[in-house]
Amino acid sequence: MASPPSPGQQPTPQQMAVMQQQLAMEAQKRGMTPQQFQQWQRQQIEAEAKKAGMTFEQYVNKLKQQAFENHQRQQQMTAEQQANQHSGQPQAEGQAGQQVPIQPGAPDPKATAVAKWLRGQDLKTRTCILGGQRKDMFRVKRALRALQSPAYKAASTKNTLLPPVTDAASASETFKLLPLSLLALRVSKSDPHEGHNHGPPAKPQKRVKGLWTVKIEQQQDISDDLHYVWLYDGPQWKQKMYAAGAVVLIMAVVMFPLWPVKLRIGVWYLSMGMLGLIGLFFAMAIFRAILFAVTYFAVPPGLWLYPNLFEDVGFFDSFRPVWGWQEDKKKKKSKKGAGDASSMGEKLSSKSGQAKSSGASATAATTSPASNGKSRDLKPRIEEVEED
């Protein structure tokens, strides 16, 4: 591919032919002739130059200069990569302040060994949402502690793929293998509605405690307080077993006509029994609704058959009690509050009985706040503890 000419240099015939070919292809994509495309492109550049406060010639020279600088930068990066490959030296990834590009491909065996060992350690991972999927997130400081632990030292003596770690610097270098092989990447908390055109919700949505929506950061730094997310899921033998089981089940259903006659008859009876149970359930649900509608007007507030049938309870609790009267939501809340208050009162009475048994002096000390007209706030408090 011909390189773009530098500012002030005339393009060679080969470069002119390549540019004309590219121009014809772009014009064909937009359904124009090359002359129409050139006219349209000139109008676009004139509009951009007008916005930038420049003349047409000044803006074109600026674009040429930028293209030439980008081309020189790419050539320099290509030359450095080739020099590193020929010399066989790694790309100075430990130097401070220098960015190392992450190249997609097969992960380094050493990085896979480190990831496999760290996945088996207790890093106090938290579940987060990354790209609509649940992932395990951990803090860097816990991974660095694990790499400097005696357990890793003992594991590195048995497994030669695990790099040796002697201090904090070597632990950081070992941890860098994970993002370089795309086994774990640095993430940060993000707004799930970021980039959407709709406004804030009318009602504040309930957030699940500890469940973050995260995004991958461009700069893969290493610091104690940063968070990384696991992209390495370990051996996939469970998923393979589940997939094999699903294939066997589908094949068994497809080959149902080839089953023995007795087995097919048994399946038929079983399916009829299941259909009967489902039909009985729907009939009972319709009957209880009709019964409630009749008793709502005849004997208010209405009678329910199996009142817990559709409640969030266990299977057997759904059929207990057999019948019950319709209860108002406010009464339910008041009963629940009364039950909580009674249980709290029993706890307090037991505590006060223990205090009374300690002696007359303790009794006088406990009654003195009440004589001053001050009452203690005995309501339970819920406090959120920040993660260390």
mmCIF file of C-alpha atoms in Angstrom, residues 9-321:
data_model
loop_
_atom_site.group_PDB
_atom_site.id
_atom_site.type_symbol
_atom_site.label_atom_id
_atom_site.label_comp_id
_atom_site.label_asym_id
_atom_site.label_seq_id
_atom_site.Cartn_x
_atom_site.Cartn_y
_atom_site.Cartn_z
ATOM 1 C CA GLN A 9 5.564 16.810 -1.743
ATOM 2 C CA GLN A 10 3.845 15.838 -4.998
ATOM 3 C CA PRO A 11 2.272 12.348 -5.014
ATOM 4 C CA THR A 12 3.827 9.709 -7.236
ATOM 5 C CA PRO A 13 1.837 8.174 -10.124
ATOM 6 C CA GLN A 14 1.351 5.011 -8.047
ATOM 7 C CA GLN A 15 -0.109 7.034 -5.186
ATOM 8 C CA MET A 16 -2.353 8.943 -7.590
ATOM 9 C CA ALA A 17 -3.689 5.664 -9.035
ATOM 10 C CA VAL A 18 -4.420 4.292 -5.549
ATOM 11 C CA MET A 19 -6.201 7.507 -4.508
ATOM 12 C CA GLN A 20 -8.313 7.535 -7.682
ATOM 13 C CA GLN A 21 -9.261 3.906 -7.121
ATOM 14 C CA GLN A 22 -10.296 4.601 -3.517
ATOM 15 C CA LEU A 23 -12.256 7.663 -4.671
ATOM 16 C CA ALA A 24 -14.159 5.615 -7.267
ATOM 17 C CA MET A 25 -14.996 2.927 -4.691
ATOM 18 C CA GLU A 26 -16.316 5.486 -2.158
ATOM 19 C CA ALA A 27 -18.391 7.179 -4.870
ATOM 20 C CA GLN A 28 -19.851 3.841 -5.954
ATOM 21 C CA LYS A 29 -20.849 3.048 -2.356
ATOM 22 C CA ARG A 30 -22.861 6.282 -2.177
ATOM 23 C CA GLY A 31 -24.358 5.896 -5.647
ATOM 24 C CA MET A 32 -22.502 8.882 -7.152
ATOM 25 C CA THR A 33 -20.074 9.491 -9.951
ATOM 26 C CA PRO A 34 -16.495 10.375 -8.987
ATOM 27 C CA GLN A 35 -17.099 14.027 -9.989
ATOM 28 C CA GLN A 36 -20.266 14.247 -7.855
ATOM 29 C CA PHE A 37 -18.488 12.632 -4.932
ATOM 30 C CA GLN A 38 -15.586 15.109 -5.196
ATOM 31 C CA GLN A 39 -18.037 18.024 -5.232
ATOM 32 C CA TRP A 40 -19.908 16.648 -2.210
ATOM 33 C CA GLN A 41 -16.647 16.029 -0.348
ATOM 34 C CA ARG A 42 -15.464 19.578 -1.076
ATOM 35 C CA GLN A 43 -18.708 21.003 0.327
ATOM 36 C CA GLN A 44 -18.288 18.950 3.499
ATOM 37 C CA ILE A 45 -14.687 20.139 3.958
ATOM 38 C CA GLU A 46 -15.699 23.774 3.345
ATOM 39 C CA ALA A 47 -18.416 23.477 6.011
ATOM 40 C CA GLU A 48 -15.949 21.978 8.517
ATOM 41 C CA ALA A 49 -13.360 24.649 7.717
ATOM 42 C CA LYS A 50 -15.978 27.351 8.263
ATOM 43 C CA LYS A 51 -16.814 25.874 11.679
ATOM 44 C CA ALA A 52 -13.109 25.818 12.599
ATOM 45 C CA GLY A 53 -12.682 29.431 11.461
ATOM 46 C CA MET A 54 -10.190 28.630 8.694
ATOM 47 C CA THR A 55 -10.017 28.964 4.958
ATOM 48 C CA PHE A 56 -10.380 25.939 2.713
ATOM 49 C CA GLU A 57 -6.647 25.764 1.959
ATOM 50 C CA GLN A 58 -5.647 26.096 5.622
ATOM 51 C CA TYR A 59 -8.014 23.316 6.670
ATOM 52 C CA VAL A 60 -6.782 20.991 3.893
ATOM 53 C CA ASN A 61 -3.158 21.597 4.893
ATOM 54 C CA LYS A 62 -4.065 20.813 8.507
ATOM 55 C CA LEU A 63 -5.655 17.499 7.495
ATOM 56 C CA LYS A 64 -2.589 16.603 5.443
ATOM 57 C CA GLN A 65 -0.295 17.372 8.365
ATOM 58 C CA GLN A 66 -2.387 15.206 10.724
ATOM 59 C CA ALA A 67 -2.416 12.311 8.244
ATOM 60 C CA PHE A 68 1.357 12.548 7.815
ATOM 61 C CA GLU A 69 1.942 12.572 11.596
ATOM 62 C CA ASN A 70 -0.326 9.559 12.086
ATOM 63 C CA HIS A 71 1.512 7.701 9.339
ATOM 64 C CA GLN A 72 4.903 8.467 10.908
ATOM 65 C CA ARG A 73 3.631 7.338 14.319
ATOM 66 C CA GLN A 74 2.394 4.043 12.909
ATOM 67 C CA GLN A 75 5.684 3.432 11.142
ATOM 68 C CA GLN A 76 7.592 4.115 14.366
ATOM 69 C CA MET A 77 5.417 1.691 16.373
ATOM 70 C CA THR A 78 5.803 -0.987 13.692
ATOM 71 C CA ALA A 79 9.591 -0.574 13.693
ATOM 72 C CA GLU A 80 9.726 -0.859 17.513
ATOM 73 C CA GLN A 81 7.629 -4.025 17.492
ATOM 74 C CA GLN A 82 9.794 -5.603 14.826
ATOM 75 C CA ALA A 83 12.954 -4.687 16.726
ATOM 76 C CA ASN A 84 11.567 -6.255 19.923
ATOM 77 C CA GLN A 85 10.571 -9.424 18.079
ATOM 78 C CA HIS A 86 14.014 -9.790 16.448
ATOM 79 C CA SER A 87 15.885 -9.157 19.687
ATOM 80 C CA GLY A 88 13.647 -11.575 21.633
ATOM 81 C CA GLN A 89 13.235 -9.156 24.550
ATOM 82 C CA PRO A 90 9.823 -8.504 26.138
ATOM 83 C CA GLN A 91 8.141 -5.165 25.659
ATOM 84 C CA ALA A 92 9.324 -3.337 28.801
ATOM 85 C CA GLU A 93 6.025 -3.930 30.513
ATOM 86 C CA GLY A 94 7.439 -3.252 33.942
ATOM 87 C CA GLN A 95 8.536 0.290 33.224
ATOM 88 C CA ALA A 96 6.505 2.901 35.028
ATOM 89 C CA GLY A 97 4.322 5.175 32.952
ATOM 90 C CA GLN A 98 4.615 3.084 29.736
ATOM 91 C CA GLN A 99 1.483 1.550 28.250
ATOM 92 C CA VAL A 100 1.615 -2.012 26.956
ATOM 93 C CA PRO A 101 -1.016 -2.856 24.322
ATOM 94 C CA ILE A 102 -3.084 -5.975 25.018
ATOM 95 C CA GLN A 103 -2.872 -8.324 22.054
ATOM 96 C CA PRO A 104 -5.780 -10.760 21.629
ATOM 97 C CA GLY A 105 -4.887 -14.391 21.184
ATOM 98 C CA ALA A 106 -4.169 -17.527 23.139
ATOM 99 C CA PRO A 107 -3.406 -16.753 26.826
ATOM 100 C CA ASP A 108 0.053 -17.242 28.239
ATOM 101 C CA PRO A 109 0.372 -20.632 30.028
ATOM 102 C CA LYS A 110 1.878 -18.835 33.022
ATOM 103 C CA ALA A 111 -1.076 -16.428 33.159
ATOM 104 C CA THR A 112 -3.504 -19.361 32.951
ATOM 105 C CA ALA A 113 -1.712 -21.098 35.825
ATOM 106 C CA VAL A 114 -1.850 -17.932 37.963
ATOM 107 C CA ALA A 115 -5.537 -17.401 37.159
ATOM 108 C CA LYS A 116 -6.368 -21.018 37.961
ATOM 109 C CA TRP A 117 -4.595 -20.767 41.318
ATOM 110 C CA LEU A 118 -6.187 -17.437 42.239
ATOM 111 C CA ARG A 119 -9.671 -18.723 41.338
ATOM 112 C CA GLY A 120 -9.205 -21.365 44.006
ATOM 113 C CA GLN A 121 -8.411 -18.767 46.680
ATOM 114 C CA ASP A 122 -10.851 -16.785 48.824
ATOM 115 C CA LEU A 123 -10.617 -13.324 47.253
ATOM 116 C CA LYS A 124 -14.047 -12.292 48.626
ATOM 117 C CA THR A 125 -15.453 -11.913 45.144
ATOM 118 C CA ARG A 126 -18.631 -9.951 44.526
ATOM 119 C CA THR A 127 -21.162 -10.410 41.757
ATOM 120 C CA CYS A 128 -21.370 -7.573 39.214
ATOM 121 C CA ILE A 129 -23.052 -6.944 35.872
ATOM 122 C CA LEU A 130 -20.722 -6.586 32.885
ATOM 123 C CA GLY A 131 -22.300 -6.338 29.458
ATOM 124 C CA GLY A 132 -25.560 -7.806 30.761
ATOM 125 C CA GLN A 133 -23.803 -10.857 32.241
ATOM 126 C CA ARG A 134 -22.985 -11.693 35.850
ATOM 127 C CA LYS A 135 -19.284 -11.808 36.604
ATOM 128 C CA ASP A 136 -17.119 -12.226 39.703
ATOM 129 C CA MET A 137 -15.335 -9.046 40.810
ATOM 130 C CA PHE A 138 -12.452 -8.773 43.289
ATOM 131 C CA ARG A 139 -10.068 -6.158 44.634
ATOM 132 C CA VAL A 140 -6.433 -6.060 43.605
ATOM 133 C CA LYS A 141 -5.065 -5.949 47.139
ATOM 134 C CA ARG A 142 -6.535 -9.359 47.976
ATOM 135 C CA ALA A 143 -4.981 -10.921 44.888
ATOM 136 C CA LEU A 144 -1.597 -9.390 45.751
ATOM 137 C CA ARG A 145 -1.873 -10.715 49.312
ATOM 138 C CA ALA A 146 -2.617 -14.182 47.981
ATOM 139 C CA LEU A 147 0.380 -14.044 45.628
ATOM 140 C CA GLN A 148 2.658 -13.137 48.540
ATOM 141 C CA SER A 149 1.253 -15.815 50.846
ATOM 142 C CA PRO A 150 3.102 -19.005 51.855
ATOM 143 C CA ALA A 151 0.419 -21.023 50.025
ATOM 144 C CA TYR A 152 1.475 -19.532 46.684
ATOM 145 C CA LYS A 153 5.130 -20.131 47.503
ATOM 146 C CA ALA A 154 4.408 -23.786 48.178
ATOM 147 C CA ALA A 155 2.305 -24.058 44.998
ATOM 148 C CA SER A 156 5.027 -22.426 42.865
ATOM 149 C CA THR A 157 7.547 -25.058 43.979
ATOM 150 C CA LYS A 158 5.207 -27.811 42.714
ATOM 151 C CA ASN A 159 4.000 -26.077 39.552
ATOM 152 C CA THR A 160 6.817 -24.699 37.411
ATOM 153 C CA LEU A 161 4.407 -22.524 35.392
ATOM 154 C CA LEU A 162 3.721 -20.312 38.411
ATOM 155 C CA PRO A 163 6.207 -17.388 38.410
ATOM 156 C CA PRO A 164 8.206 -16.961 41.627
ATOM 157 C CA VAL A 165 7.132 -14.097 43.899
ATOM 158 C CA THR A 166 9.583 -12.673 46.414
ATOM 159 C CA ASP A 167 8.277 -9.157 47.109
ATOM 160 C CA ALA A 168 5.485 -6.695 46.254
ATOM 161 C CA ALA A 169 7.097 -5.720 42.931
ATOM 162 C CA SER A 170 7.281 -9.318 41.705
ATOM 163 C CA ALA A 171 3.699 -9.871 42.858
ATOM 164 C CA SER A 172 2.563 -6.905 40.742
ATOM 165 C CA GLU A 173 4.500 -8.244 37.738
ATOM 166 C CA THR A 174 2.846 -11.630 38.158
ATOM 167 C CA PHE A 175 -0.587 -10.032 38.445
ATOM 168 C CA LYS A 176 0.031 -8.127 35.194
ATOM 169 C CA LEU A 177 -0.088 -11.432 33.337
ATOM 170 C CA LEU A 178 -3.859 -11.588 33.881
ATOM 171 C CA PRO A 179 -4.903 -8.446 31.944
ATOM 172 C CA LEU A 180 -2.243 -9.055 29.275
ATOM 173 C CA SER A 181 -3.869 -12.438 28.545
ATOM 174 C CA LEU A 182 -7.451 -11.123 28.916
ATOM 175 C CA LEU A 183 -8.095 -13.366 31.917
ATOM 176 C CA ALA A 184 -9.026 -10.494 34.263
ATOM 177 C CA LEU A 185 -9.599 -6.831 33.426
ATOM 178 C CA ARG A 186 -9.910 -3.661 35.453
ATOM 179 C CA VAL A 187 -13.461 -2.321 35.774
ATOM 180 C CA SER A 188 -15.177 0.628 37.403
ATOM 181 C CA LYS A 189 -18.718 1.328 38.497
ATOM 182 C CA SER A 190 -20.954 2.801 35.798
ATOM 183 C CA ASP A 191 -24.509 4.050 35.414
ATOM 184 C CA PRO A 192 -26.674 1.408 33.665
ATOM 185 C CA HIS A 193 -28.668 4.242 32.003
ATOM 186 C CA GLU A 194 -25.566 6.066 30.740
ATOM 187 C CA GLY A 195 -25.915 7.009 27.068
ATOM 188 C CA HIS A 196 -29.694 6.667 27.036
ATOM 189 C CA ASN A 197 -31.856 9.590 25.984
ATOM 190 C CA HIS A 198 -34.570 9.057 28.576
ATOM 191 C CA GLY A 199 -34.658 11.120 31.765
ATOM 192 C CA PRO A 200 -34.323 9.866 35.338
ATOM 193 C CA PRO A 201 -37.053 7.455 36.504
ATOM 194 C CA ALA A 202 -40.083 8.961 38.222
ATOM 195 C CA LYS A 203 -39.692 6.634 41.197
ATOM 196 C CA PRO A 204 -36.275 5.702 42.622
ATOM 197 C CA GLN A 205 -35.497 2.130 41.672
ATOM 198 C CA LYS A 206 -34.442 -0.323 44.332
ATOM 199 C CA ARG A 207 -30.788 -1.262 44.003
ATOM 200 C CA VAL A 208 -29.589 -4.672 45.036
ATOM 201 C CA LYS A 209 -26.935 -4.170 47.675
ATOM 202 C CA GLY A 210 -23.465 -5.042 46.396
ATOM 203 C CA LEU A 211 -24.565 -5.623 42.788
ATOM 204 C CA TRP A 212 -22.673 -3.126 40.614
ATOM 205 C CA THR A 213 -23.029 -2.421 36.939
ATOM 206 C CA VAL A 214 -19.434 -2.039 35.734
ATOM 207 C CA LYS A 215 -17.531 -1.164 32.585
ATOM 208 C CA ILE A 216 -14.015 -2.063 31.440
ATOM 209 C CA GLU A 217 -11.413 0.688 31.778
ATOM 210 C CA GLN A 218 -8.932 1.507 29.034
ATOM 211 C CA GLN A 219 -6.011 1.927 31.450
ATOM 212 C CA GLN A 220 -5.281 -1.380 33.194
ATOM 213 C CA ASP A 221 -3.529 -0.030 36.276
ATOM 214 C CA ILE A 222 -2.640 -2.001 39.393
ATOM 215 C CA SER A 223 -3.496 -0.467 42.760
ATOM 216 C CA ASP A 224 -4.826 -1.865 46.015
ATOM 217 C CA ASP A 225 -8.226 -0.149 45.798
ATOM 218 C CA LEU A 226 -8.961 -1.001 42.137
ATOM 219 C CA HIS A 227 -11.438 -3.676 41.102
ATOM 220 C CA TYR A 228 -10.896 -6.394 38.524
ATOM 221 C CA VAL A 229 -13.422 -8.772 37.015
ATOM 222 C CA TRP A 230 -12.755 -12.397 36.165
ATOM 223 C CA LEU A 231 -13.038 -13.378 32.497
ATOM 224 C CA TYR A 232 -11.444 -16.765 33.201
ATOM 225 C CA ASP A 233 -14.062 -19.307 34.283
ATOM 226 C CA GLY A 234 -11.755 -22.249 34.769
ATOM 227 C CA PRO A 235 -12.342 -25.736 33.346
ATOM 228 C CA GLN A 236 -15.634 -26.017 31.481
ATOM 229 C CA TRP A 237 -16.270 -29.697 32.245
ATOM 230 C CA LYS A 238 -19.551 -28.969 34.066
ATOM 231 C CA GLN A 239 -20.928 -26.981 31.145
ATOM 232 C CA LYS A 240 -19.828 -29.751 28.788
ATOM 233 C CA MET A 241 -21.572 -32.368 30.902
ATOM 234 C CA TYR A 242 -24.779 -30.298 30.987
ATOM 235 C CA ALA A 243 -24.627 -29.828 27.207
ATOM 236 C CA ALA A 244 -24.083 -33.560 26.662
ATOM 237 C CA GLY A 245 -27.009 -34.360 28.963
ATOM 238 C CA ALA A 246 -29.249 -31.925 27.076
ATOM 239 C CA VAL A 247 -28.281 -33.532 23.741
ATOM 240 C CA VAL A 248 -29.007 -37.031 25.109
ATOM 241 C CA LEU A 249 -32.385 -35.870 26.452
ATOM 242 C CA ILE A 250 -33.363 -34.288 23.128
ATOM 243 C CA MET A 251 -32.327 -37.398 21.222
ATOM 244 C CA ALA A 252 -34.353 -39.583 23.604
ATOM 245 C CA VAL A 253 -37.455 -37.436 23.044
ATOM 246 C CA VAL A 254 -36.963 -37.418 19.274
ATOM 247 C CA MET A 255 -36.564 -41.219 19.222
ATOM 248 C CA PHE A 256 -39.731 -41.761 21.277
ATOM 249 C CA PRO A 257 -41.360 -43.927 18.546
ATOM 250 C CA LEU A 258 -38.477 -46.404 18.909
ATOM 251 C CA TRP A 259 -39.015 -46.881 22.659
ATOM 252 C CA PRO A 260 -40.341 -50.234 23.933
ATOM 253 C CA VAL A 261 -44.144 -50.530 24.024
ATOM 254 C CA LYS A 262 -44.349 -50.869 27.824
ATOM 255 C CA LEU A 263 -42.184 -47.789 28.338
ATOM 256 C CA ARG A 264 -44.306 -45.738 25.934
ATOM 257 C CA ILE A 265 -47.502 -46.819 27.706
ATOM 258 C CA GLY A 266 -46.003 -45.828 31.052
ATOM 259 C CA VAL A 267 -45.061 -42.406 29.706
ATOM 260 C CA TRP A 268 -48.580 -41.987 28.341
ATOM 261 C CA TYR A 269 -50.169 -42.753 31.728
ATOM 262 C CA LEU A 270 -47.709 -40.421 33.438
ATOM 263 C CA SER A 271 -48.505 -37.580 31.018
ATOM 264 C CA MET A 272 -52.242 -38.095 31.490
ATOM 265 C CA GLY A 273 -51.777 -37.967 35.247
ATOM 266 C CA MET A 274 -49.813 -34.722 34.995
ATOM 267 C CA LEU A 275 -52.456 -33.193 32.719
ATOM 268 C CA GLY A 276 -55.134 -34.240 35.206
ATOM 269 C CA LEU A 277 -53.293 -32.554 38.079
ATOM 270 C CA ILE A 278 -52.857 -29.360 36.060
ATOM 271 C CA GLY A 279 -56.549 -29.367 35.106
ATOM 272 C CA LEU A 280 -57.532 -29.957 38.745
ATOM 273 C CA PHE A 281 -55.376 -27.024 39.821
ATOM 274 C CA PHE A 282 -57.002 -24.667 37.312
ATOM 275 C CA ALA A 283 -60.473 -25.901 38.292
ATOM 276 C CA MET A 284 -59.699 -25.271 41.968
ATOM 277 C CA ALA A 285 -58.391 -21.765 41.186
ATOM 278 C CA ILE A 286 -61.578 -20.937 39.229
ATOM 279 C CA PHE A 287 -63.808 -22.381 41.959
ATOM 280 C CA ARG A 288 -62.081 -20.408 44.751
ATOM 281 C CA ALA A 289 -62.434 -17.196 42.722
ATOM 282 C CA ILE A 290 -66.185 -17.839 42.216
ATOM 283 C CA LEU A 291 -66.575 -18.698 45.919
ATOM 284 C CA PHE A 292 -64.877 -15.468 46.957
ATOM 285 C CA ALA A 293 -67.010 -13.409 44.553
ATOM 286 C CA VAL A 294 -70.217 -14.906 45.999
ATOM 287 C CA THR A 295 -69.193 -14.586 49.665
ATOM 288 C CA TYR A 296 -67.843 -11.052 49.106
ATOM 289 C CA PHE A 297 -71.415 -9.796 48.661
ATOM 290 C CA ALA A 298 -73.243 -12.417 50.741
ATOM 291 C CA VAL A 299 -70.953 -12.628 53.796
ATOM 292 C CA PRO A 300 -68.446 -9.714 53.684
ATOM 293 C CA PRO A 301 -65.457 -9.443 53.622
ATOM 294 C CA GLY A 302 -65.372 -12.682 51.599
ATOM 295 C CA LEU A 303 -64.163 -16.251 52.057
ATOM 296 C CA TRP A 304 -61.044 -17.684 50.403
ATOM 297 C CA LEU A 305 -60.433 -21.385 49.811
ATOM 298 C CA TYR A 306 -56.732 -22.076 50.388
ATOM 299 C CA PRO A 307 -55.859 -18.399 51.001
ATOM 300 C CA ASN A 308 -52.097 -19.065 50.681
ATOM 301 C CA LEU A 309 -52.376 -20.841 47.333
ATOM 302 C CA PHE A 310 -50.615 -18.081 45.353
ATOM 303 C CA GLU A 311 -48.490 -16.685 48.195
ATOM 304 C CA ASP A 312 -44.702 -16.875 48.291
ATOM 305 C CA VAL A 313 -44.558 -19.859 50.657
ATOM 306 C CA GLY A 314 -43.604 -23.524 50.488
ATOM 307 C CA PHE A 315 -45.565 -26.221 48.670
ATOM 308 C CA PHE A 316 -47.305 -27.648 51.730
ATOM 309 C CA ASP A 317 -47.870 -24.199 53.267
ATOM 310 C CA SER A 318 -49.788 -23.189 50.121
ATOM 311 C CA PHE A 319 -52.590 -25.551 51.191
ATOM 312 C CA ARG A 320 -52.674 -24.415 54.830
ATOM 313 C CA PRO A 321 -55.127 -23.289 56.147
#
